[in-house]
Short mmCIF file of C-alpha atoms in Angstrom, two decimals:
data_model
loop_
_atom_site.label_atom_id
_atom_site.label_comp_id
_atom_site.label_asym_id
_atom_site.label_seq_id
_atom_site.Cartn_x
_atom_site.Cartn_y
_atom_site.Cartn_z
CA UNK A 28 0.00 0.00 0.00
CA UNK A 29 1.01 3.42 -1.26
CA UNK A 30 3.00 5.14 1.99
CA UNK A 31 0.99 8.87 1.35
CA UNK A 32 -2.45 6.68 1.37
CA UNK A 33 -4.26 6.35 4.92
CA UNK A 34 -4.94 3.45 7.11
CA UNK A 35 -7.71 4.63 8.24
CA UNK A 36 -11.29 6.09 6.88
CA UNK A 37 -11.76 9.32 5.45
CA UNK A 38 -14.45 11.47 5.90
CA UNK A 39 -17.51 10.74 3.45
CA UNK A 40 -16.68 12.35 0.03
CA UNK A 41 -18.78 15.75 -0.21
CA UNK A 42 -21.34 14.81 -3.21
CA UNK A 43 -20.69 18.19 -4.85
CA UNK A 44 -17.46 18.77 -5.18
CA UNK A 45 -16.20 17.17 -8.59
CA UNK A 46 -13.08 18.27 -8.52
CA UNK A 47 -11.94 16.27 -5.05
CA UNK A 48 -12.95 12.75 -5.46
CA UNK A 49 -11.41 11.42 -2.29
CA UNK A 50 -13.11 14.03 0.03
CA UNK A 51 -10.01 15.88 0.62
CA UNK A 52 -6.77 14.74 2.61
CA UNK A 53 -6.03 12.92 5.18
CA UNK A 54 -8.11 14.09 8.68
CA UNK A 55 -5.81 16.54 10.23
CA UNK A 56 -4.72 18.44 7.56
CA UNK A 57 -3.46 18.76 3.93
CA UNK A 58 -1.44 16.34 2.64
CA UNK A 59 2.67 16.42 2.69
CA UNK A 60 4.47 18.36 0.32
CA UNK A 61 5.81 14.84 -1.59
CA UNK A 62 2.49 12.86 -1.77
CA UNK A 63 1.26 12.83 -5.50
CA UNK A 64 -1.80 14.20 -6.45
CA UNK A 65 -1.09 16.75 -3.45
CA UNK A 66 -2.92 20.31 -3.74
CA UNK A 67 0.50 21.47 -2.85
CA UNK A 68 2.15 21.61 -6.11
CA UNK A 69 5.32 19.80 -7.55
CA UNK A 70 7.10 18.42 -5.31
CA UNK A 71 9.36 20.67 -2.66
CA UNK A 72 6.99 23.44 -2.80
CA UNK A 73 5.38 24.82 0.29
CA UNK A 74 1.20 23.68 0.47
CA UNK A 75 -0.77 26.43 -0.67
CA UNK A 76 -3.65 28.04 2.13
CA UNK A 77 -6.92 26.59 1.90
CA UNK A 78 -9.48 28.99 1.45
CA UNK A 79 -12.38 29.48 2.87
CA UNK A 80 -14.78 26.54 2.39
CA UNK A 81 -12.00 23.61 0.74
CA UNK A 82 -11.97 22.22 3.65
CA UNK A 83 -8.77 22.77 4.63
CA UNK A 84 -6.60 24.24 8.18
CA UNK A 85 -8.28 27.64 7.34
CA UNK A 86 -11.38 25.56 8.25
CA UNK A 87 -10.84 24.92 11.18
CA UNK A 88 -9.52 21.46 10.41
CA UNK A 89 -12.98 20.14 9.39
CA UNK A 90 -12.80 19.08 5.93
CA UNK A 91 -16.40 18.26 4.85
CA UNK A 92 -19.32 20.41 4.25
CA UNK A 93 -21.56 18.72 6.97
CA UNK A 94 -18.85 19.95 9.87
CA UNK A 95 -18.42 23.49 8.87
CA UNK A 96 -19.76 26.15 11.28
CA UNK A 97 -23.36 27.29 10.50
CA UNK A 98 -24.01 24.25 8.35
CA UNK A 99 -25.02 20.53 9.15
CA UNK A 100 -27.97 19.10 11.32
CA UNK A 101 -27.56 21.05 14.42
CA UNK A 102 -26.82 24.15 12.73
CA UNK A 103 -30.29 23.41 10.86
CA UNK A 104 -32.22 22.77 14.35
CA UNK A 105 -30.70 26.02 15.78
CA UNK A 106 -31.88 27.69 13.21
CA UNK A 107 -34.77 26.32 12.60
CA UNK A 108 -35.30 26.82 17.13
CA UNK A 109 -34.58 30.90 16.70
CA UNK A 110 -37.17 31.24 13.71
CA UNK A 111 -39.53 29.82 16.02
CA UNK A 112 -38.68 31.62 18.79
CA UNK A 113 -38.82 35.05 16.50
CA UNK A 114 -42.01 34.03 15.33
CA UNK A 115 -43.60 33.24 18.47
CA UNK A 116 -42.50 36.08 20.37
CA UNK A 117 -44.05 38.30 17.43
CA UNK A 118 -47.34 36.61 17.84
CA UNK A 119 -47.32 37.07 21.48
CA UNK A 120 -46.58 41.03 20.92
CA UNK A 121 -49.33 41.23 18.63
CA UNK A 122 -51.84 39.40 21.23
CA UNK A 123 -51.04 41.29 24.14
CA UNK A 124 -51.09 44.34 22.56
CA UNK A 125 -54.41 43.23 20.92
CA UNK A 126 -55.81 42.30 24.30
CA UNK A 127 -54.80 45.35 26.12
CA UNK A 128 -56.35 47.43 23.14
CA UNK A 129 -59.60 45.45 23.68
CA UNK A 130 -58.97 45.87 27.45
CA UNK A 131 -58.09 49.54 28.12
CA UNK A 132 -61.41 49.82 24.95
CA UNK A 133 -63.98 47.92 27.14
CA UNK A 134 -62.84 50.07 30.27
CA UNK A 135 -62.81 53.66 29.01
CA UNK A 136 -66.86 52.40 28.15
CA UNK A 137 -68.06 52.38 31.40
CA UNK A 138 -68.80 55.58 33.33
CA UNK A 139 -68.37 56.26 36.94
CA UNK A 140 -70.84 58.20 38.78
CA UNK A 141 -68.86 60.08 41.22
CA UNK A 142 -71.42 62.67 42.53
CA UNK A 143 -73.78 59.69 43.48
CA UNK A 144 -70.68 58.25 45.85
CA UNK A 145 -70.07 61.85 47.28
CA UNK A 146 -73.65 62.08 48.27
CA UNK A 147 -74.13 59.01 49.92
CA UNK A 148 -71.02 59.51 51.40
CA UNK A 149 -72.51 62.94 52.74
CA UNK A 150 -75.28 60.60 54.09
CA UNK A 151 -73.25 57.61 55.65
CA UNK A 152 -74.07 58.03 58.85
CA UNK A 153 -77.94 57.52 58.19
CA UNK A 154 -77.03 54.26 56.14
CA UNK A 155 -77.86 50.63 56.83
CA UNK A 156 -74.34 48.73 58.10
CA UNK A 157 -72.76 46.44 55.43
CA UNK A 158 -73.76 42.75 55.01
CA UNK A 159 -71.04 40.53 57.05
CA UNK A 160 -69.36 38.34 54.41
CA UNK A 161 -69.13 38.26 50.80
CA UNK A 162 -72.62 38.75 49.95
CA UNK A 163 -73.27 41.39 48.28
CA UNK A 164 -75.97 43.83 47.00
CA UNK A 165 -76.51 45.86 43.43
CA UNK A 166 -78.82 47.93 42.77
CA UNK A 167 -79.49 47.96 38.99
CA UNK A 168 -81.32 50.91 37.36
CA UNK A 169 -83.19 51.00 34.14
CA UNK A 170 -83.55 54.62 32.88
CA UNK A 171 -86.41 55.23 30.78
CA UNK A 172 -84.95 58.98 29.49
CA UNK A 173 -85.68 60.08 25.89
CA UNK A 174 -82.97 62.52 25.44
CA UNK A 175 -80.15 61.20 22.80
CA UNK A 176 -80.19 57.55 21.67
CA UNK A 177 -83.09 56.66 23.23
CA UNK A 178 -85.83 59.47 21.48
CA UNK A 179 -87.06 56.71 19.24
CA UNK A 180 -89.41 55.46 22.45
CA UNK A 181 -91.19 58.56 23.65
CA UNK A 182 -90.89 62.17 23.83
CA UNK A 183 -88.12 64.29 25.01
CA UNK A 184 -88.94 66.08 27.73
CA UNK A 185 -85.47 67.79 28.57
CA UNK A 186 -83.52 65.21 29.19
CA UNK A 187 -85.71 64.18 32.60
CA UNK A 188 -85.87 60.63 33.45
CA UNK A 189 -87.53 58.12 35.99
CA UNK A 190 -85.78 54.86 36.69
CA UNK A 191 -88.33 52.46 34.27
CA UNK A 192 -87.12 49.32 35.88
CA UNK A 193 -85.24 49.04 39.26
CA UNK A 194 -84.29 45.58 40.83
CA UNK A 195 -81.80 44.89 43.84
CA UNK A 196 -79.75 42.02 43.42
CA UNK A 197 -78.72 39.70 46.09
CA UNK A 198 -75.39 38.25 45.82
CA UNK A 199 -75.21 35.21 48.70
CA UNK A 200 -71.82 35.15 50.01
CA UNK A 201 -71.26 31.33 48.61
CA UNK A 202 -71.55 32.12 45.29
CA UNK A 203 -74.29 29.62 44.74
CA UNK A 204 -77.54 31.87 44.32
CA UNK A 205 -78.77 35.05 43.08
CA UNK A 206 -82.18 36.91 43.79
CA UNK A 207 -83.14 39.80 42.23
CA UNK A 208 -86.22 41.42 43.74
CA UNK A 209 -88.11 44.09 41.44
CA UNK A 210 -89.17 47.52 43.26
CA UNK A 211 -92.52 48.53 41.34
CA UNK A 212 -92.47 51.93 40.19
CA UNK A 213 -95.97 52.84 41.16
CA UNK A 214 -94.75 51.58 44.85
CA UNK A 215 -95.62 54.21 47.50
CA UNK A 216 -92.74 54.61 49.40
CA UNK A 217 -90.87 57.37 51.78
CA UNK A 218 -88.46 59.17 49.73
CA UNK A 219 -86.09 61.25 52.12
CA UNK A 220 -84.52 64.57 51.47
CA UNK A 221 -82.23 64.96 48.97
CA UNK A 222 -80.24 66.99 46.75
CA UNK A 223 -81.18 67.66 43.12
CA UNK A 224 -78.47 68.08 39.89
CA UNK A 225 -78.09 71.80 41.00
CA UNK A 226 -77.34 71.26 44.14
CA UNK A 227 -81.13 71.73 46.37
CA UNK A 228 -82.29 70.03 48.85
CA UNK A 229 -85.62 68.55 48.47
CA UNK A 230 -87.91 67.82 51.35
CA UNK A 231 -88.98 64.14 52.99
CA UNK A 232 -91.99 63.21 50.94
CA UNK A 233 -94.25 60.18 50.62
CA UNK A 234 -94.34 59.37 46.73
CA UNK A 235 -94.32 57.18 43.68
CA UNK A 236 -90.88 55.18 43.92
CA UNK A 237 -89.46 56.06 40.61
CA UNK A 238 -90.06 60.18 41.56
CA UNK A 239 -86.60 59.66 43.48
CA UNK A 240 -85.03 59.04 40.33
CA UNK A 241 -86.46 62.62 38.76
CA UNK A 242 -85.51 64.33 41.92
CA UNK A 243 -82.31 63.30 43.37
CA UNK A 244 -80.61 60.61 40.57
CA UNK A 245 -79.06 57.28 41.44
CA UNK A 246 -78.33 58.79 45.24
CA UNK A 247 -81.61 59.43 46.01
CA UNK A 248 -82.95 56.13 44.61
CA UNK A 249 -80.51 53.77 46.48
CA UNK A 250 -81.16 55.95 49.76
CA UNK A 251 -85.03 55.49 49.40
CA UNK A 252 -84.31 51.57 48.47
CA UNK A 253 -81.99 51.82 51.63
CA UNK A 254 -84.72 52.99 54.10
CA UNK A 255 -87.51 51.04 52.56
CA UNK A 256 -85.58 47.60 52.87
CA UNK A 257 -82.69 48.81 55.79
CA UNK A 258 -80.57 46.72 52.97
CA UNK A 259 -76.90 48.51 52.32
CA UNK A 260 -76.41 48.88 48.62
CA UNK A 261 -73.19 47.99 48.02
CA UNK A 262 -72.89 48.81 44.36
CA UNK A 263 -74.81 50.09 41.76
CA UNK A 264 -75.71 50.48 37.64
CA UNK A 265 -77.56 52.32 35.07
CA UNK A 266 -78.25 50.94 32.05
CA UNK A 267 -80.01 52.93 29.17
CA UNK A 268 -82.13 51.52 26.81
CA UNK A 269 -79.53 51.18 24.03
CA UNK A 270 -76.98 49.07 26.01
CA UNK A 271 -79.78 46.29 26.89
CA UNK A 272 -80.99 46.24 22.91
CA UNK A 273 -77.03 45.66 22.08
CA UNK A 274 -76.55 42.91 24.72
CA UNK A 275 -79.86 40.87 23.29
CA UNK A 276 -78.15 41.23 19.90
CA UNK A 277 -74.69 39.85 21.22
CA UNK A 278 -75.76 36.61 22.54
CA UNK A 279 -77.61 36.70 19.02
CA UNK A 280 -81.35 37.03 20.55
CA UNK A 281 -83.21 35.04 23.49
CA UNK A 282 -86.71 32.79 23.46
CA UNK A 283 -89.68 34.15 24.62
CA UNK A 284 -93.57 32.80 24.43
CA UNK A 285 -96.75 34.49 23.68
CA UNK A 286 -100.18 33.64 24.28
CA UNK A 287 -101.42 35.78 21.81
CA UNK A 288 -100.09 37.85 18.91
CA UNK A 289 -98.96 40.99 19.76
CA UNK A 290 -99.27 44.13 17.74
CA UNK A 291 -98.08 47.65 19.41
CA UNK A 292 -96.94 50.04 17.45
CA UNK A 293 -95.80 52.48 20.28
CA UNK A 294 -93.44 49.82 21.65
CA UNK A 295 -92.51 48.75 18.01
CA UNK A 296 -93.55 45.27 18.11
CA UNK A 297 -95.63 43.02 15.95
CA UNK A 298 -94.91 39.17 16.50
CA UNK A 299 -97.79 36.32 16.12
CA UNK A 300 -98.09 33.48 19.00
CA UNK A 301 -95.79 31.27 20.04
CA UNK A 302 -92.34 30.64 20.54
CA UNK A 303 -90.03 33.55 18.95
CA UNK A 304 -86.62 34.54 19.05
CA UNK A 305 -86.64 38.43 20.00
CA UNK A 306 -83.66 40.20 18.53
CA UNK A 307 -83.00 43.54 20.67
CA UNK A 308 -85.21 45.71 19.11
CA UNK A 309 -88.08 43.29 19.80
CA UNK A 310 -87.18 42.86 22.86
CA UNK A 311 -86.63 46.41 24.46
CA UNK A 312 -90.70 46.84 22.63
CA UNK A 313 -91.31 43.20 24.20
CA UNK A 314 -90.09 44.31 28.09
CA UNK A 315 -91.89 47.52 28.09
CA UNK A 316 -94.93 47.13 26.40
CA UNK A 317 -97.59 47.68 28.80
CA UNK A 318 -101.29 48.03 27.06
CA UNK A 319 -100.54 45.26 24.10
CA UNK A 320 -99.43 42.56 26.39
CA UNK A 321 -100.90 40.71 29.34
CA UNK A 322 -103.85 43.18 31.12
CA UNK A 323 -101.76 45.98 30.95
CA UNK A 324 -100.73 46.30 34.35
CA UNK A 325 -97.29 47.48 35.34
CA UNK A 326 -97.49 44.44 37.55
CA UNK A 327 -97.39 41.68 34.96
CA UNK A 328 -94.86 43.80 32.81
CA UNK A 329 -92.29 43.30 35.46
CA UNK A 330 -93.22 39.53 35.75
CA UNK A 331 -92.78 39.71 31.93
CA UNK A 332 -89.45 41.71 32.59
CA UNK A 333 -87.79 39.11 34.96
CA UNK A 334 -88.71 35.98 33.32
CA UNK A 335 -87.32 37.68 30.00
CA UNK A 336 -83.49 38.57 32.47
CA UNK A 337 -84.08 34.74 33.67
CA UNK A 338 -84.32 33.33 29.97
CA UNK A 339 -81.10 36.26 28.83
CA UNK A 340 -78.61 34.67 31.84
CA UNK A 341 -80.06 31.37 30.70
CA UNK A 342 -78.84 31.65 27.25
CA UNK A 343 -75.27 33.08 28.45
CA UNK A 344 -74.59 30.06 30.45
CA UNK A 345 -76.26 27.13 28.37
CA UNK A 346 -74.23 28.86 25.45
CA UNK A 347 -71.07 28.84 27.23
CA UNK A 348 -70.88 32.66 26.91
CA UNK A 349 -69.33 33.55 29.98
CA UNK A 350 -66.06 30.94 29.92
CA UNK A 351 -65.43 32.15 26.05
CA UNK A 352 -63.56 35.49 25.47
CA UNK A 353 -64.72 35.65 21.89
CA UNK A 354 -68.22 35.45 22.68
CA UNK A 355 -67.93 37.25 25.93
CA UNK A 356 -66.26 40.33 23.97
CA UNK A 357 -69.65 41.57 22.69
CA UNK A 358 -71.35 41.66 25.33
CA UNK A 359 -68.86 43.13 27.70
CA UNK A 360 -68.76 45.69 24.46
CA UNK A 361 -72.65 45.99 24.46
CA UNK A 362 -73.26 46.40 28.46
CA UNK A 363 -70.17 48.68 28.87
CA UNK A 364 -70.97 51.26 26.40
CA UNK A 365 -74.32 52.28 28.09
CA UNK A 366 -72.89 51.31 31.97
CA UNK A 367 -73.06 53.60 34.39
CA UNK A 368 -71.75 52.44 38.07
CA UNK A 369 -70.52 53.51 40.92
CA UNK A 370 -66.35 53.49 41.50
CA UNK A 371 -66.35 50.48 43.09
CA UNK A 372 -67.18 49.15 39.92
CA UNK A 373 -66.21 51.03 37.31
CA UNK A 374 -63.40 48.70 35.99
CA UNK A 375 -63.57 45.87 33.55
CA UNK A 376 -61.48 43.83 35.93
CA UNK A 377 -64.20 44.61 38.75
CA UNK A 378 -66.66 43.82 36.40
CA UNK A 379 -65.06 40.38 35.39
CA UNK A 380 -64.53 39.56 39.09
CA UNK A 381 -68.10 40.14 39.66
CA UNK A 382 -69.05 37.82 36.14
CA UNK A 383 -66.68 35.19 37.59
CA UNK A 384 -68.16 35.06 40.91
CA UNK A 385 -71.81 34.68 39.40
CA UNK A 386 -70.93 32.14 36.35
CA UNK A 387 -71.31 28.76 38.53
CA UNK A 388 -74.47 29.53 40.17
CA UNK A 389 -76.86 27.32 38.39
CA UNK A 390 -79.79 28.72 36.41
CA UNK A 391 -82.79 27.40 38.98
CA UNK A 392 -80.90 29.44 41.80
CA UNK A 393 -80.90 32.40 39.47
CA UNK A 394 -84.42 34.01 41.08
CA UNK A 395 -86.75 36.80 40.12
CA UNK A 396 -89.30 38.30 42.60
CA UNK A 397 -91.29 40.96 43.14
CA UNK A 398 -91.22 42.48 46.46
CA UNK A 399 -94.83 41.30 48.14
CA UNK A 400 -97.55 44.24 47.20
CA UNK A 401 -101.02 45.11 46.84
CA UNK A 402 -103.51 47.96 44.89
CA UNK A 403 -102.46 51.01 47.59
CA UNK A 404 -105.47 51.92 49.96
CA UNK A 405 -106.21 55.24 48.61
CA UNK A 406 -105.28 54.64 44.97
CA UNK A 407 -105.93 51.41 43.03
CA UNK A 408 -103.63 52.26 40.06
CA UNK A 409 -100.42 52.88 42.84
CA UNK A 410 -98.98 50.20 44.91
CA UNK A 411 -98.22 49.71 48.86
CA UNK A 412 -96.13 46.98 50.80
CA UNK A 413 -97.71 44.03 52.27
CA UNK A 414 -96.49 43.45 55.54
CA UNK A 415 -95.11 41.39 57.55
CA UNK A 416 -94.22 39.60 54.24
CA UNK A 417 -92.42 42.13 52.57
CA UNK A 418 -90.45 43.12 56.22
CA UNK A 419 -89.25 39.26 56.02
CA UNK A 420 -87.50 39.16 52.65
CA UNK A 421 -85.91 42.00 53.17
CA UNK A 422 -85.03 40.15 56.78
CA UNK A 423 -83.61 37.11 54.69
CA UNK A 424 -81.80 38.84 52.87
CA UNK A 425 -79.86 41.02 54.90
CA UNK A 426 -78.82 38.15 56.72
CA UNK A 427 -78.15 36.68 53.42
CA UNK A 428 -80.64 33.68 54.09
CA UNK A 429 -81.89 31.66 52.09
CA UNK A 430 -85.44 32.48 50.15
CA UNK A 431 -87.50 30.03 48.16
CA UNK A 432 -88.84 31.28 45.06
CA UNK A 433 -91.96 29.68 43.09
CA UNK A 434 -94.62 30.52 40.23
CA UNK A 435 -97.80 32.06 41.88
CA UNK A 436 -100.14 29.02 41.33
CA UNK A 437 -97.64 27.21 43.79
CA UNK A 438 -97.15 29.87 45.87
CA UNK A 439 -100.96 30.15 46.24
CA UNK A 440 -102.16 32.86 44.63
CA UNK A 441 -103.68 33.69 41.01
CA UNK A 442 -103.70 36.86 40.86
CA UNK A 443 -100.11 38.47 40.57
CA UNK A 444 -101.08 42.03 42.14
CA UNK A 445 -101.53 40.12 45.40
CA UNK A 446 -98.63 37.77 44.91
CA UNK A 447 -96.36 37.29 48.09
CA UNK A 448 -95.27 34.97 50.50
CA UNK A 449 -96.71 31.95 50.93
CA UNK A 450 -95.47 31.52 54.41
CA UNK A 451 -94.56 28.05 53.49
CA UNK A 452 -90.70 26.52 52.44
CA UNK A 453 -91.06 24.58 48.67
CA UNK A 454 -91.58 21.10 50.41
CA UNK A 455 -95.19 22.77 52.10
CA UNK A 456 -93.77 23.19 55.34
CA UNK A 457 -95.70 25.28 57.89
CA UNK A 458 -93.94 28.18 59.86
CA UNK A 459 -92.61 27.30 62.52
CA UNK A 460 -92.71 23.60 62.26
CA UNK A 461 -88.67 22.64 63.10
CA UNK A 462 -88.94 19.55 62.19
CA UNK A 463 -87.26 18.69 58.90
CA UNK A 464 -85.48 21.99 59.20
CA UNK A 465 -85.42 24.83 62.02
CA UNK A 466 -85.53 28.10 59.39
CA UNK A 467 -87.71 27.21 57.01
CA UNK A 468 -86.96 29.54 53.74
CA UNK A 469 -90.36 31.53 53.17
CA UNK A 470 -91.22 31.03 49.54
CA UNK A 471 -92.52 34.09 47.28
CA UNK A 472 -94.04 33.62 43.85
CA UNK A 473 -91.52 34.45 41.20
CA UNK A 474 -89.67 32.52 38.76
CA UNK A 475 -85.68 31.07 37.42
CA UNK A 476 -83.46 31.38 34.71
CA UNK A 477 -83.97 27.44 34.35
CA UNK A 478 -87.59 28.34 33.59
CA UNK A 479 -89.14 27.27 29.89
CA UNK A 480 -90.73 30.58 28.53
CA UNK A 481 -93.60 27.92 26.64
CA UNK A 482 -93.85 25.62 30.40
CA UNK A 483 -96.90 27.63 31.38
#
């Protein structure tokens, strides 16, 4: 064997390079200056500098493509790992600034009412103590004004408003049920003193519940709700017509059921019978229709007006809309842009902590009442408290107790106007009687988001 020829293997030929048919020299280096077919020359003449890429010492001492720097299997991974890397870190810019865009959007919506905090704080000492725990209570507002937006359902007249629809929810502490008790706005209540836009004091009055709205704004309605119940409002919201049209729209319309066909052109509805699927237009018309619907009575709109909430939450949590972003986005959109709260919560992360607390109570523990009434004494068409049943909800729930809600034929009444407690827990239990439980929950006719619209 040939001295200049190695013993042992050579690196694997490189498959492009014609011109060097072994694969180069011998590992380690070039080959010496006397071995024929040497890059070096003829024979006694000094071995010429590899240049970049032959493979040679300038190499490195590698003398194959695959071991070069930058080149070869690992080189590819690396590569291949930093592209990635680039890429991912681009799409996770783009989200978060995407989601703190849609964030900082959905939380300049809301607005804070600020002179409704200083006036109750003006008022604090008169106030009923907080609730011990987590429960909680909101007081939510429907205004009924026809300045702006909202001129397309009544006159104007100067931008003066009435709360249309006012409910006080009940948060219990656990998390695991919600009652929201409607305040009729023919009620005759006690409305104290209090202080109008421009700043006078109005005088202690005994008057139509929603009047506290005209005169004194969301202050003067929570203090009024506040010494009718001796409940502490903990929070509260406004919500204008516009924002509840946009959130029926979001979760792409809710079920409702007439008995009849229903054609009112004032509340700009026309639907036949049946089962329907109200869009929000329809169903602003369909909540506060009063003359085309039912016997008219502001009485059997609101029963009309909670069942229609208790079918809304049902379709947000049946439709998973609460535990998915992209579906949740609209309606956080749609309820934000006509929100008005209080500072306490007048973020979207206060408003998401509230959503999250309320998302596993089920639907049948999501319960609509209407605080027990009757035609008042000295006016049929107004409404007074019947007591002791109405002094006992608002017992229960201070204490955040529980209360047993069923429809009025169960309850034991027909007639809604005199619906109220039944002074009997759902199993039929008597007052009293401790023995299959020592507070029996007094049931009041009402109804659940689990409810079928077409059941009854």
């Amino acid at each position: 064997m040939d001295a200049d020829v190695s013993d042992s293997p050579g690196t694997p030929a490189e498959p492009d390079r014609p011109d060097d048919p072994a694969g180069g020299g011998p590992a380690g280096g070039s080959r010496s200056a006397s071995g024929a077919g040497g890059r070096g020359g003829a024979a006694g003449e000094a071995p010429r500098a590899s240049a970049p890429g032959d493979g040679g010492p300038a190499a490195g001492g590698a003398g194959t493509w695959g071991a070069r720097p930058g080149h070869g299997p690992r080189a590819g991974r690396r590569r291949w790992l930093r592209r990635t890397a680039l890429a991912a870190s681009f799409v996770v810019l783009v989200a978060a600034g995407a989601g703190w865009w849609l964030y900082k959007k959905l939380d300049g919506n809301i607005t804070t009412d600020t002179s409704a905090a200083a006036e109750l704080k003006a008022y604090e000492k008169e106030r009923p103590l907080p609730v011990a725990g987590d429960a909680q209570n909101i007081l939510l507002i429907g205004s009924d004004t026809r300045s702006g937006d909202n001129s397309a359902y009544g006159r104007d007249d100067g931008g003066s408003q009435r709360s249309d629809t006012t409910i006080l929810l009940h948060l219990a502490a656990d998390r695991r049920s919600a009652t929201a008790v409607s305040v009729p706005r023919d009620l005759m209540v006690e409305i104290p003193g209090c202080h109008t836009d421009g700043g006078k004091e109005t005088k202690e009055r005994f008057a139509q519940f929603n009047s506290a709205f005209e005169l004194g704004g969301t202050a003067c309605t929570i203090r009024t709700v506040e010494k009718m119940t001796g409940i502490r409002v903990d929070h509260h919201m406004v919500i204008d017509f516009n924002g509840f049209k946009d959130m029926v729209d979001a979760v792409d319309g809710v079920e409702v059921c007439l008995k009849a066909p229903v054609d009112d052109a004032d509340a700009h509805l026309k639907l036949p019978a049946g089962r329907q699927k109200l869009d929000g237009e329809e169903a602003l018309g369909y909540v506060r229709a009063r003359k085309s619907i039912g016997n008219g009575s502001d009485t059997e709109r609101m029963d009309r007006q909670q069942k229609f909430l208790g079918a809304l939450v049902n379709k947000m949590q049946s439709n998973g809309v609460l535990l998915n972003p992209t579906r949740l986005y609209p309606v956080l959109d749609a309820a934000t842009k006509s929100l008005t709260t209080d500072p306490g919560l007048d973020s979207l992360r206060d408003l998401y902590d509230l959503v999250r607390g309320m998302r596993n109570v089920p639907t049948e523990k999501v319960q609509f009442l209407t605080v027990p009434r009757r035609a008042y004494h000295a006016d049929p068409n107004r409404d007074e408290l019947v007591q002791p049943d109405a002094d006992r909800l608002f017992d229960q729930l201070r204490k955040d107790e529980p209360v047993a809600v069923v429809p009025a034929e169960v309850a034991g009444s027909g007639d809604p106007q005199e619906d109220h407690s039944s002074g009997k827990d759902p199993s039929g239990q008597e007052p009293g009687d401790s023995r299959e439980s020592p507070t029996p929950a007094p049931t009041y006719s009402g109804s659940n988001a689990a409810d079928d619209p077409c059941a009854s």
